[in-house]
Coordinates of C-alpha atoms in Angstrom, one line a residue:
M1 CA 121.9 128.2 133.8
A2 CA 120.6 127.5 130.3
A3 CA 121.7 124.2 128.8
T4 CA 122.4 123.3 125.2
T5 CA 120.8 120.0 124.0
Q6 CA 120.6 118.2 120.7
S7 CA 117.5 117.2 118.7
T8 CA 117.3 113.5 117.8
T9 CA 117.8 114.5 114.2
Y10 CA 121.0 116.5 114.9
A11 CA 122.3 113.7 117.1
A12 CA 121.7 111.1 114.3
Q13 CA 123.5 113.4 111.8
V14 CA 126.5 113.7 114.1
A15 CA 126.6 109.9 114.8
A16 CA 126.3 109.1 111.1
A17 CA 128.9 111.7 109.9
A18 CA 131.4 109.0 108.9
N19 CA 128.9 106.7 107.3
F20 CA 127.8 107.8 103.9
A21 CA 124.9 105.3 103.6
A22 CA 123.5 106.4 106.9
K23 CA 123.9 110.1 105.9
T24 CA 122.1 109.4 102.6
L25 CA 119.2 107.8 104.4
E26 CA 119.1 110.6 106.9
Q27 CA 119.0 113.1 104.0
R28 CA 115.6 111.6 103.1
D29 CA 114.2 112.7 106.4
I30 CA 115.5 116.3 106.4
G31 CA 115.8 117.2 102.7
G32 CA 115.2 116.1 99.2
L33 CA 112.9 117.1 96.4
V34 CA 109.2 116.7 97.2
Q35 CA 107.1 115.5 94.3
F36 CA 103.3 115.6 93.9
A37 CA 101.0 113.2 92.1
K38 CA 97.6 114.6 91.2
V39 CA 95.2 111.7 90.6
D40 CA 91.6 112.2 89.3
I41 CA 89.2 110.0 91.2
T42 CA 85.6 109.6 89.9
L43 CA 83.0 107.7 91.9
S44 CA 79.6 106.5 90.9
A45 CA 76.5 105.9 93.0
D46 CA 77.4 102.2 92.8
D47 CA 80.7 102.7 94.7
I48 CA 79.8 101.8 98.3
A49 CA 81.7 101.4 101.6
G50 CA 84.5 98.9 101.0
T51 CA 85.2 99.9 97.4
V52 CA 88.9 100.2 96.7
I53 CA 90.4 102.1 93.8
D54 CA 94.1 101.6 92.9
A55 CA 95.0 105.2 92.5
F56 CA 98.7 105.5 91.8
Q57 CA 101.9 103.5 91.8
L58 CA 104.8 105.1 93.6
P59 CA 108.4 104.6 92.4
P60 CA 110.4 102.1 94.5
G61 CA 111.8 103.6 97.7
A62 CA 109.4 106.6 97.7
I63 CA 108.3 108.0 101.0
V64 CA 104.8 109.5 101.2
I65 CA 104.4 112.7 103.2
P66 CA 100.8 112.7 104.6
S67 CA 101.0 116.1 106.2
L68 CA 101.5 117.6 102.7
S69 CA 98.8 115.5 101.0
S70 CA 95.1 116.1 100.5
V71 CA 91.9 115.3 98.7
V72 CA 90.2 118.1 96.8
V73 CA 86.6 117.6 96.1
Q74 CA 85.7 119.4 92.9
D75 CA 82.3 117.9 92.2
A76 CA 80.2 117.3 95.3
F77 CA 79.3 113.6 95.9
G78 CA 75.8 114.4 97.2
A79 CA 75.9 111.6 99.8
T80 CA 74.9 112.3 103.3
A81 CA 78.2 110.9 104.7
L82 CA 81.4 109.9 102.9
T83 CA 84.8 109.2 104.4
V84 CA 87.8 107.6 102.7
D85 CA 91.0 106.0 103.7
I86 CA 94.2 106.4 101.7
G87 CA 96.9 103.7 102.0
D88 CA 98.0 100.6 100.3
I89 CA 97.1 96.9 100.2
V90 CA 99.0 96.1 103.4
D91 CA 97.6 99.1 105.4
P92 CA 94.5 100.7 103.8
D93 CA 94.7 103.8 106.0
R94 CA 98.5 104.2 106.2
Y95 CA 98.4 107.8 104.9
S96 CA 94.9 109.0 105.8
D97 CA 92.3 107.5 108.1
G98 CA 88.6 108.5 107.8
V99 CA 89.0 111.8 106.0
S100 CA 85.6 113.3 105.1
V101 CA 85.2 114.1 101.4
L102 CA 81.6 115.1 101.5
A103 CA 81.9 118.8 100.9
L104 CA 83.5 120.8 98.1
G105 CA 87.0 121.9 98.9
K106 CA 90.2 120.6 100.4
A107 CA 90.4 117.8 103.0
E108 CA 93.8 117.2 104.6
F109 CA 95.2 113.7 105.1
V110 CA 96.2 114.7 108.7
H111 CA 93.0 116.1 110.2
G112 CA 91.7 116.7 113.7
T113 CA 93.3 114.4 116.2
V114 CA 93.8 111.7 113.6
V115 CA 97.5 111.3 112.7
P116 CA 98.0 108.3 110.3
D117 CA 100.7 105.7 110.8
G118 CA 102.4 106.9 107.6
E119 CA 103.0 110.3 109.2
T120 CA 104.6 109.0 112.3
N121 CA 106.5 106.1 110.6
Q122 CA 107.6 107.4 107.2
L123 CA 108.8 104.2 105.6
A124 CA 109.9 103.7 102.0
V125 CA 107.4 101.8 99.9
D126 CA 108.3 98.2 99.1
A127 CA 107.6 97.4 95.4
T128 CA 107.6 93.6 95.7
G129 CA 105.4 92.9 92.7
V130 CA 103.4 90.6 94.9
S131 CA 99.7 91.7 95.2
T132 CA 99.5 91.0 99.0
T133 CA 102.7 92.7 100.1
D134 CA 103.4 95.5 97.5
T135 CA 103.1 98.9 99.3
S136 CA 103.9 100.9 96.2
I137 CA 100.3 101.1 94.9
V138 CA 98.4 103.8 96.7
T139 CA 94.8 102.9 97.3
F140 CA 91.7 105.1 97.7
K141 CA 89.1 103.2 99.9
I142 CA 85.6 104.3 100.7
A143 CA 85.6 103.8 104.5
S144 CA 82.0 104.8 105.0
S145 CA 79.2 106.0 102.8
T146 CA 75.5 106.9 103.4
T147 CA 73.3 107.3 100.4
P148 CA 76.2 107.0 97.8
A149 CA 76.1 109.4 94.9
A150 CA 78.4 110.2 92.0
G151 CA 81.2 112.8 92.4
R152 CA 84.7 113.6 91.5
C153 CA 87.9 114.6 93.5
W154 CA 91.6 114.9 93.1
L155 CA 94.0 112.9 95.3
N156 CA 97.1 115.2 95.8
L157 CA 99.8 112.9 97.0
A158 CA 103.1 114.3 98.3
F159 CA 106.2 112.0 98.3
K160 CA 109.9 112.1 98.0
T161 CA 112.5 109.8 96.5
L162 CA 116.2 109.5 97.0

């Protein structure tokens, strides 16, 4: 006989039905308006592995959606290898870990078998104003680079706010 079960999302909705605050937080997970930030990133031949660019400041409470985010290379970097991490000061690869931006075109944040922590644990950013703990500033870090060369890309960051 076929059984009827509940998804964890549905079970959480049922359990939170009488609690408006919990329902509001749950709404972030299953709905809401997705916004996109398109940030122009230009690198020079002097930008080597370890270089960090503060790319964008998210509004307080925003939740980044890595599976909808990407990097679009519009001007080839000309390096022989170039990978970047997208994250914040606390976790430099929170949203994307080692994505290759060597070739022209679109590079997804979630690629191959690499699922970033920001996808599995979608937490609201914490705008503390303290440089060592503020997770609202999205960083673009050169993780590895061989024969660095100048180039340009767009960081397309998907996020939602309540």
